[in-house]
Coordinates of C-alpha atoms in Angstrom, one line a residue:
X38 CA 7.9 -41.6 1.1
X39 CA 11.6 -41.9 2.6
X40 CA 12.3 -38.9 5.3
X41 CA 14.7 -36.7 3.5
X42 CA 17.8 -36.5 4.9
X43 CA 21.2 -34.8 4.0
X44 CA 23.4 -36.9 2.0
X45 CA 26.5 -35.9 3.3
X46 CA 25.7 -36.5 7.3
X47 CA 22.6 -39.0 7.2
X48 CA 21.3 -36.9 9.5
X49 CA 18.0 -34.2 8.9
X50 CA 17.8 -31.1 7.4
X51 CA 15.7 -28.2 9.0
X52 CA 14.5 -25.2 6.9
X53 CA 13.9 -22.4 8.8
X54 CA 11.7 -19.7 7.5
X55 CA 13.6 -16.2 8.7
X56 CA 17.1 -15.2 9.1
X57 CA 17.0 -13.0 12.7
X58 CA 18.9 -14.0 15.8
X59 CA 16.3 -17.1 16.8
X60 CA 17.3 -19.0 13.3
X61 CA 21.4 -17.7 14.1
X62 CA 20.6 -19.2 18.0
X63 CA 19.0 -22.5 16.3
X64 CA 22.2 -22.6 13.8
X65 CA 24.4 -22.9 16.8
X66 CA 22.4 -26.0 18.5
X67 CA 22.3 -27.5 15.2
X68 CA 25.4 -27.6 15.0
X69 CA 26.1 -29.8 18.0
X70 CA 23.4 -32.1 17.1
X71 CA 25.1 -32.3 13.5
X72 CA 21.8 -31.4 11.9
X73 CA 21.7 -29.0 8.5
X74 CA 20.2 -26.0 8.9
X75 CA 18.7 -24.2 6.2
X76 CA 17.8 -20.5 6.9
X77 CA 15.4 -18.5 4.1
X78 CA 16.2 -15.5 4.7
X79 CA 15.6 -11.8 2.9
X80 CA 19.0 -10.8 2.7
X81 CA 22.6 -12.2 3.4
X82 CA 23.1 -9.2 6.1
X83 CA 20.5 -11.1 8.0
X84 CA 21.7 -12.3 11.7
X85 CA 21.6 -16.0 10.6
X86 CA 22.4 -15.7 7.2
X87 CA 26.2 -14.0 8.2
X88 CA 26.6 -17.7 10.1
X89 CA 24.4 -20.5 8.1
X90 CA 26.6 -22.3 5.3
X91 CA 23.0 -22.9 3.3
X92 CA 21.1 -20.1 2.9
X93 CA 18.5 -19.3 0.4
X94 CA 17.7 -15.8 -0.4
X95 CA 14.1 -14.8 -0.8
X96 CA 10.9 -13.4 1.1
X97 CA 8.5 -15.2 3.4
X98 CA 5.5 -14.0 1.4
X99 CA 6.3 -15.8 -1.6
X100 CA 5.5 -18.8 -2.3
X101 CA 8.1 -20.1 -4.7
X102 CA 10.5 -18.7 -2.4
X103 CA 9.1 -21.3 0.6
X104 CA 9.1 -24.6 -2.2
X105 CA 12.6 -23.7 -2.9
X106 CA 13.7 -23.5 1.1
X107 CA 11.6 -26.8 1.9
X108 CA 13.0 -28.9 -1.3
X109 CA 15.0 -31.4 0.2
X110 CA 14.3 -30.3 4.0
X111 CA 13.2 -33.1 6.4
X112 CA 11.0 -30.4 7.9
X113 CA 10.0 -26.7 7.9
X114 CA 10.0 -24.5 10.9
X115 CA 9.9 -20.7 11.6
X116 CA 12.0 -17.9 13.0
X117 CA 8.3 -15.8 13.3
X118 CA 4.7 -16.4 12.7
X119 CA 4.6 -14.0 9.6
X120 CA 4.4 -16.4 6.6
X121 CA 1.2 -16.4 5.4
X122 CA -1.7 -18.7 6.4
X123 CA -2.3 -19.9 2.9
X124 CA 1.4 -20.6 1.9
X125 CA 1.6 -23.0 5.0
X126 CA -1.4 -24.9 3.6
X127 CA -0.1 -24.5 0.1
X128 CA 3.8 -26.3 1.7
X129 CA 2.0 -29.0 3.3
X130 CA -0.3 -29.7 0.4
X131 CA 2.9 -30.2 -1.7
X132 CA 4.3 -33.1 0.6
X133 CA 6.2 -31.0 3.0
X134 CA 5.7 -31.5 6.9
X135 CA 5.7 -28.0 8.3
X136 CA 6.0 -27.6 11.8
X137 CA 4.1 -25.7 13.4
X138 CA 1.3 -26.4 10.9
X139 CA -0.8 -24.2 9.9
X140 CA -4.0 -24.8 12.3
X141 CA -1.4 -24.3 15.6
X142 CA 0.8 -21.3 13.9
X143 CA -2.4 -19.3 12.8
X144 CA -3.5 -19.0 16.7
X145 CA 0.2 -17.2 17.2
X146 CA -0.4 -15.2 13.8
X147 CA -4.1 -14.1 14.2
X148 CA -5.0 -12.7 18.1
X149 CA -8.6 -12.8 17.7
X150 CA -8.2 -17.2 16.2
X151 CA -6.3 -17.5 19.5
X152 CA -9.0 -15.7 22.1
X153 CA -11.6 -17.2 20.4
X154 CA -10.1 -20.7 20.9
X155 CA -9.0 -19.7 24.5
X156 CA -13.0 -19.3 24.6
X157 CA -13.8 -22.3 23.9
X158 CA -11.7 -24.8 26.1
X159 CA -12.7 -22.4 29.1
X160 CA -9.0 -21.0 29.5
X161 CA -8.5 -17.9 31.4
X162 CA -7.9 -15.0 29.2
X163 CA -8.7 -11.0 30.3
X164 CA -12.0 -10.0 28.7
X165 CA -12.6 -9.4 25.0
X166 CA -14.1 -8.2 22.0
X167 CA -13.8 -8.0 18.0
X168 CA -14.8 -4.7 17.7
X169 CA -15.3 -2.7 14.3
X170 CA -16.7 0.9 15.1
X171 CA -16.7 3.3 17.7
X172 CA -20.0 2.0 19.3
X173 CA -18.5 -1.4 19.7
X174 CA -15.7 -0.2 21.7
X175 CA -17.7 2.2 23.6
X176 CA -20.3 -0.8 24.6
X177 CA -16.7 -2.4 25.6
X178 CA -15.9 0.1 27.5
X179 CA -19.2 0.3 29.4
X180 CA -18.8 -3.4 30.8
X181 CA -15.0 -3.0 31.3
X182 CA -13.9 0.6 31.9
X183 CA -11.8 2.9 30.4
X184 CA -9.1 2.8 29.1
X185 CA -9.1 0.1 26.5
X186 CA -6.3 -1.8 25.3
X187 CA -6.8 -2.1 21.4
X188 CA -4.6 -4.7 19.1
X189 CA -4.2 -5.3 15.4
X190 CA -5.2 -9.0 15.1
X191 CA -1.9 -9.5 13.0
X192 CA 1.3 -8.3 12.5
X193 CA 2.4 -7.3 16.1
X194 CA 5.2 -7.9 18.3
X195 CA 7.7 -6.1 20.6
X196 CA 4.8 -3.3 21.4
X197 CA 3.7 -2.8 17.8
X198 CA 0.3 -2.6 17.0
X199 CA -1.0 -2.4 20.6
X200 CA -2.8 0.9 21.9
X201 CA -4.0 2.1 24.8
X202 CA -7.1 4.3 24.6
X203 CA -8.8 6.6 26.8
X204 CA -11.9 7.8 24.3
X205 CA -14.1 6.7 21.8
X206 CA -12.3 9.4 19.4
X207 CA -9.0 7.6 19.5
X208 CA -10.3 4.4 19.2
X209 CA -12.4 5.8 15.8
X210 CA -9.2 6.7 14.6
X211 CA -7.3 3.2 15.2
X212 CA -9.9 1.7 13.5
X213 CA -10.3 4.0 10.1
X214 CA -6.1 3.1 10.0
X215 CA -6.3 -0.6 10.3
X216 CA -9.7 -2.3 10.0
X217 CA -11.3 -4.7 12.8
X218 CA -9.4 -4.7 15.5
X219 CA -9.1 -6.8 19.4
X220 CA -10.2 -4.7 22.1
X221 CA -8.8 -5.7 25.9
X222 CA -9.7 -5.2 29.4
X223 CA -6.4 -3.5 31.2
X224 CA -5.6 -5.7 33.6
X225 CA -4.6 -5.2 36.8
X226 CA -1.0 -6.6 36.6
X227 CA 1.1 -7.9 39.1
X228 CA 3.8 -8.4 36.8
X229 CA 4.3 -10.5 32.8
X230 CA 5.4 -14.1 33.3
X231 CA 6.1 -16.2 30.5
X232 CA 5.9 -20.4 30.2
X233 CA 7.8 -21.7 27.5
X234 CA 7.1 -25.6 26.5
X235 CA 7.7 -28.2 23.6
X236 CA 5.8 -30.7 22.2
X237 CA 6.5 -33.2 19.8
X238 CA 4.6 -35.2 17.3
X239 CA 4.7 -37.9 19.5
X240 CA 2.6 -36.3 22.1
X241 CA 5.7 -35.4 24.5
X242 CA 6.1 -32.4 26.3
X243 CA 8.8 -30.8 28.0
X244 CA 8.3 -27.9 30.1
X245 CA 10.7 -25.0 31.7
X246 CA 10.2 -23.3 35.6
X247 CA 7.8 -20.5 35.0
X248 CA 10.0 -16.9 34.4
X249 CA 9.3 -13.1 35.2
X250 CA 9.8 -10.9 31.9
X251 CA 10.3 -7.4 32.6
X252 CA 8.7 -5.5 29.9
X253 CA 9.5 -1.8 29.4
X254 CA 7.0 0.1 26.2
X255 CA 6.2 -3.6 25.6
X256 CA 9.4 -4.4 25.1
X257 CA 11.3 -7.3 27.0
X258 CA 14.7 -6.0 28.9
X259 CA 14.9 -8.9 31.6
X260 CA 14.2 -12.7 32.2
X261 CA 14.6 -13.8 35.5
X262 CA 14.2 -17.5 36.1
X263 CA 12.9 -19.0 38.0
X264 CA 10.2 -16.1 38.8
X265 CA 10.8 -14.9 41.8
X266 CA 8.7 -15.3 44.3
X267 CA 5.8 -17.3 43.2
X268 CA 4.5 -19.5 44.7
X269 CA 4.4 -23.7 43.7
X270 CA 0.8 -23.9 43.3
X271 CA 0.6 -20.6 40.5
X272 CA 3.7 -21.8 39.2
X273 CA 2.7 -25.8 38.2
X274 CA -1.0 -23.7 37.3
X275 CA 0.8 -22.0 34.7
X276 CA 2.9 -24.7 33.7
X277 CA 0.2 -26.8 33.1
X278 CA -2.0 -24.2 31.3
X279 CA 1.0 -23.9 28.8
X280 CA 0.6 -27.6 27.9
X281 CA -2.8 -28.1 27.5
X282 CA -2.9 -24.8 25.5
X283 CA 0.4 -26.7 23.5
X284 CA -1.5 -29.6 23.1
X285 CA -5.6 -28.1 22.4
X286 CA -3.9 -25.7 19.4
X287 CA -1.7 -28.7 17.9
X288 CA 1.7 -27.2 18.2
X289 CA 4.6 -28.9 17.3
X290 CA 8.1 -27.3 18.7
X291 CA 8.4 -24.5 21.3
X292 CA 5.5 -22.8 22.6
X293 CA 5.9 -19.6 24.5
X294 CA 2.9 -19.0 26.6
X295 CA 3.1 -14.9 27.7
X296 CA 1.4 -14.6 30.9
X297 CA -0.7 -11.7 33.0
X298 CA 0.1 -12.3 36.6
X299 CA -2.8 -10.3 38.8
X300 CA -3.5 -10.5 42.4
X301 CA -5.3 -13.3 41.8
X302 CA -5.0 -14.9 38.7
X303 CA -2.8 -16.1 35.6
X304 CA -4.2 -14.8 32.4
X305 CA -2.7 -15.9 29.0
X306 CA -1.8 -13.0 26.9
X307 CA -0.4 -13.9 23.9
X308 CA 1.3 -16.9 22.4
X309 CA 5.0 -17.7 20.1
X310 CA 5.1 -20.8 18.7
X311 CA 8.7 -20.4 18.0
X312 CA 11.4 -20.0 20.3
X313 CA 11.4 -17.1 21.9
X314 CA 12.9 -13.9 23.7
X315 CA 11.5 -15.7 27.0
X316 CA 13.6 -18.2 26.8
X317 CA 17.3 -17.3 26.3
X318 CA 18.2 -18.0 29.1
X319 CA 18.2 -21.8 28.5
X320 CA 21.0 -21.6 26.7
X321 CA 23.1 -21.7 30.2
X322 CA 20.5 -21.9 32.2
X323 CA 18.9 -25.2 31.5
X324 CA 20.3 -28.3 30.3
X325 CA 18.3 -28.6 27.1
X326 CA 18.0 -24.8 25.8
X327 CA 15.0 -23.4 23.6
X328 CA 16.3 -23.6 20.8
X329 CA 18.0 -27.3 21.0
X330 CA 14.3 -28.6 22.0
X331 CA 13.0 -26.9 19.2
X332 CA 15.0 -29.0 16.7
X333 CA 14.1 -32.1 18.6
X334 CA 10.2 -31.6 18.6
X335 CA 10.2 -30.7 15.5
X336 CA 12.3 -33.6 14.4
X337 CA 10.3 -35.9 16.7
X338 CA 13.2 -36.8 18.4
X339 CA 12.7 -37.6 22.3
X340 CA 13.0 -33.9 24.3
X341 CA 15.9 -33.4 27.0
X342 CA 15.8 -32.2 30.3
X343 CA 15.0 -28.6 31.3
X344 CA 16.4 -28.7 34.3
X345 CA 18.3 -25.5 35.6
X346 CA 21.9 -25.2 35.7
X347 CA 21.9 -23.1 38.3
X348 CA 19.5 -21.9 41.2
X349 CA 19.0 -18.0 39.6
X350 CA 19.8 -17.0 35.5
X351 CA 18.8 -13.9 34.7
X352 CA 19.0 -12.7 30.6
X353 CA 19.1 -8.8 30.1
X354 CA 18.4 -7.6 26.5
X355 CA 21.4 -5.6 24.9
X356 CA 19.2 -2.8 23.0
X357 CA 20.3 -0.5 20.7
X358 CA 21.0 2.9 22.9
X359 CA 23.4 5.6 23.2
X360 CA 26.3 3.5 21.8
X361 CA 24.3 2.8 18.4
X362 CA 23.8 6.5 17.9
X363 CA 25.4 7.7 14.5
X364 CA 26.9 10.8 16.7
X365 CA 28.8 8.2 19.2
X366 CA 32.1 9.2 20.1
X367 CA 32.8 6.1 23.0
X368 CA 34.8 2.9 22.7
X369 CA 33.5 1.1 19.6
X370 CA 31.7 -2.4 19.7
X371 CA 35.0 -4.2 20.1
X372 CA 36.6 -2.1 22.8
X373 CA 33.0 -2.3 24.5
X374 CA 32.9 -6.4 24.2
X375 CA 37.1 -6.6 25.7
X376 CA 35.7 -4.5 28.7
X377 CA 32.8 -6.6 29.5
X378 CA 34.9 -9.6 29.1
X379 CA 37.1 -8.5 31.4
X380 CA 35.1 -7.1 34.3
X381 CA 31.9 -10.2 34.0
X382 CA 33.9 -13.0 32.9
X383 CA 31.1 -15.0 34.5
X384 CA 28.4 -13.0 32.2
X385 CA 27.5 -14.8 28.6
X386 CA 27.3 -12.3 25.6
X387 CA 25.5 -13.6 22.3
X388 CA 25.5 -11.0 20.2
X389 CA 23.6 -11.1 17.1
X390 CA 25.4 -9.4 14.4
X391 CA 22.9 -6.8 13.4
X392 CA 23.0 -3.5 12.3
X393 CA 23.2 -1.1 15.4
X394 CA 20.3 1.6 15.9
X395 CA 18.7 3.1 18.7
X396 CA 15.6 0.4 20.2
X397 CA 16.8 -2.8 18.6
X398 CA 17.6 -6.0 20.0
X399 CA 21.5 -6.1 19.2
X400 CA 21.9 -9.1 21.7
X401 CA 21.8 -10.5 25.1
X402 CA 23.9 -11.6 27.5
X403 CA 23.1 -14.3 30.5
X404 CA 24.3 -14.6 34.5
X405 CA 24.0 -17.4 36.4
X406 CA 24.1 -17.5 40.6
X407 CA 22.6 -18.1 43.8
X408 CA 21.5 -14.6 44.8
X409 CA 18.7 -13.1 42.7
X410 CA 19.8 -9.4 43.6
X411 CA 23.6 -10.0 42.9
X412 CA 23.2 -12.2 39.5
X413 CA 20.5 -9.3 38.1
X414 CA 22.9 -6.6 38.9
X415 CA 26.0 -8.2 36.9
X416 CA 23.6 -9.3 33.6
X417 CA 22.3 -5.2 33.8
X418 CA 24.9 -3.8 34.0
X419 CA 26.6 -5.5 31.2
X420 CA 23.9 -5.1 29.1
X421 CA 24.2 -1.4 29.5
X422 CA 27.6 -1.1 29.2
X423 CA 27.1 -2.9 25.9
X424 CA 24.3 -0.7 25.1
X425 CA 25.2 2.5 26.3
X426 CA 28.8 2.2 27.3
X427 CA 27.5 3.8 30.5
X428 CA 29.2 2.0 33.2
X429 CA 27.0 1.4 36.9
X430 CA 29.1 2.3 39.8
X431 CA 28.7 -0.3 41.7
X432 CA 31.1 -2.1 38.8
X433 CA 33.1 0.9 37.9
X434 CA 36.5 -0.1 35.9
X435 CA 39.0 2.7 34.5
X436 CA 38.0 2.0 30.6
X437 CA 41.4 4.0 29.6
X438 CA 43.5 0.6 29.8

């Protein structure tokens, strides 16, 4: 069978499943690389779906929703992990390549597929359980210490559907709410790392310097690349654990491997298999970003160079704070935006176009540098100033002008 293509460019046409900010971000590379991209997306207020000239409306749970996105498509990739296992077979079964395929996404969909397969090759991972009833935590508990870190096996992200618990009681409770669950050791951090890879068909892999992610209520607010202050050795360890975990599961595309840094070990913590919140930065910071390498692995095309730009980037979340409040009273959005244009020309904004409210990921922005300190300082403060229009002293600006 010929490889669809678009008719009007000769050139492939991507389906992504999801309309957020990762499928707006892909858009944009797409673009440059003259590639179609298709976004299925729920509504036409979604972040991509404001951009995309050809989107489809419809939900990721539905199957006749998914045929209709992948007719045509050359392939079919994914904004998030949440489209059902059996939908992915189902795409794939009707002649469409889907990448990631189903075996590699469902170890990024299903935490408990993933540790067991960690199991298996021998990669380190903090200690685990399936657990079902109070006893089975407790008998966790016994061999690992309180508390216990409990997590739904799917559905999570950004903090959701991960607990901490100090008793038997409140794990009784999780678990009469949502079913089996993953119990954790609480490991001893040092801090979160993250290594993001591709992988293509082919076999090739490309790989970016290992980052710090500075999680707050298990949410990320900072990426600071290269991680600073570890050392070569931990750093090509974790590099290299990213590929053979890329290349043991299957994936195809971007791969971000979240990391546990303790005193004396890198544990892998969870896995995207989809570009990622890790990996902004790339955009300016490397000379192939995410979410351009993601469009070549998944197209098989040969992957481009992740080399850094510059010797520090550092990408600080815009989240949604006092500024999205519905009794803010402040300079609006646009005001906001002049002002941080004006006083960090150097600092990137991308800002996604979604509606404001408190806690969600509006946009980032991105500063590039020599001096770890300085760079982090100008990307925070902008960020907050976006977020909160509060403005850090050691930047203030008269806002009346």
């Amino acid at each position: 069978m010929a490889t669809p293509l678009d008719p009007r460019t000769g050139l492939p046409v991507v389906a992504m499943v999801g309309g957020g900010q990762l499928a707006r971000m892909t858009h944009q590379a797409a673009i440059a690389l003259g590639q179609s991209l298709r976004v299925l997306s729920t509504g036409p207020d979604e972040s991509a779906a404001l951009v995309a000239a050809d989107v489809r409306l419809g939900d990721h749970r539905d199957l006749e929703a998914l045929l209709a996105a992948a007719d045509g498509a050359t392939v079919v990739t994914f904004d998030h992990e949440h489209v059902p296992t059996e939908h992915l077979h189902a795409l794939e079964a009707a002649g469409h390549r889907v990448a990631p395929g189903p075996e590699a996404l469902v170890h990024a969909q299903d935490k408990l597929v993933l540790r067991r397969a960690l199991a298996a090759s021998g990669e380190p991972q903090p200690a685990w359980a399936e657990v079902g009833s109070g006893a089975d935590v407790e008998r966790f508990a016994a061999a690992h210490g309180w508390p216990v870190v409990l997590k739904t096996p799917r559905g999570g992200y950004d903090g959701k559907g991960v607990f901490v618990v100090d008793g038997v009681a409140a794990a009784v409770d999780l678990l009469e709410r949502h079913g089996t669950l993953l119990a954790e050791e609480r490991v001893p951090l040092v801090r979160e790392l993250a290594a993001v890879v591709a992988r293509s068909p082919f076999g090739q892999v490309a790989v970016w310097p290992v980052v710090e992610t500075v999680q707050r209520d298990g949410v990320c607010h900072e990426v600071l690349a290269p991680a600073p202050g570890l050392d070569e050795a931990t750093a090509t360890a974790a590099q290299e654990l990213a590929v053979r975990v890329a290349a043991q599961v299957g994936v195809v595309g971007v791969l971000a491997v979240e990391l546990f840094q303790t005193a004396d070990a890198v544990l892998v913590n969870e896995l995207a298999m989809r570009p990622h919140n890790s990996g902004h930065w790339t955009i300016e910071g490397a000379r192939t970003s995410q979410f351009e390498q993601h469009l070549r692995a998944v197209l098989d095309y040969p992957l481009g160079s992740t080399a850094m730009t510059a010797p520090v980037v550092v990408m600080a979340n815009v989240l949604g704070g006092r500024a999205a409040g519905e009794d803010w009273t402040g300079p609006g959005l646009d005001e906001r935006v002049h002002h941080l244009m004006a006083h960090w020309p150097d600092v990137k904004l991308h800002w996604y176009g979604k509606g404001q409210r408190p806690g969600r990921k509006l946009g980032h922005v991105t500063a590039l540098g020599e001096d770890l300190e300085a760079v982090r300082a100008r990307a925070v403060a902008a960020a907050r100033y976006l977020a909160d229009g509060e403005i850090d002293p050691a930047f203030a600006f008269d806002t009346e002008h």
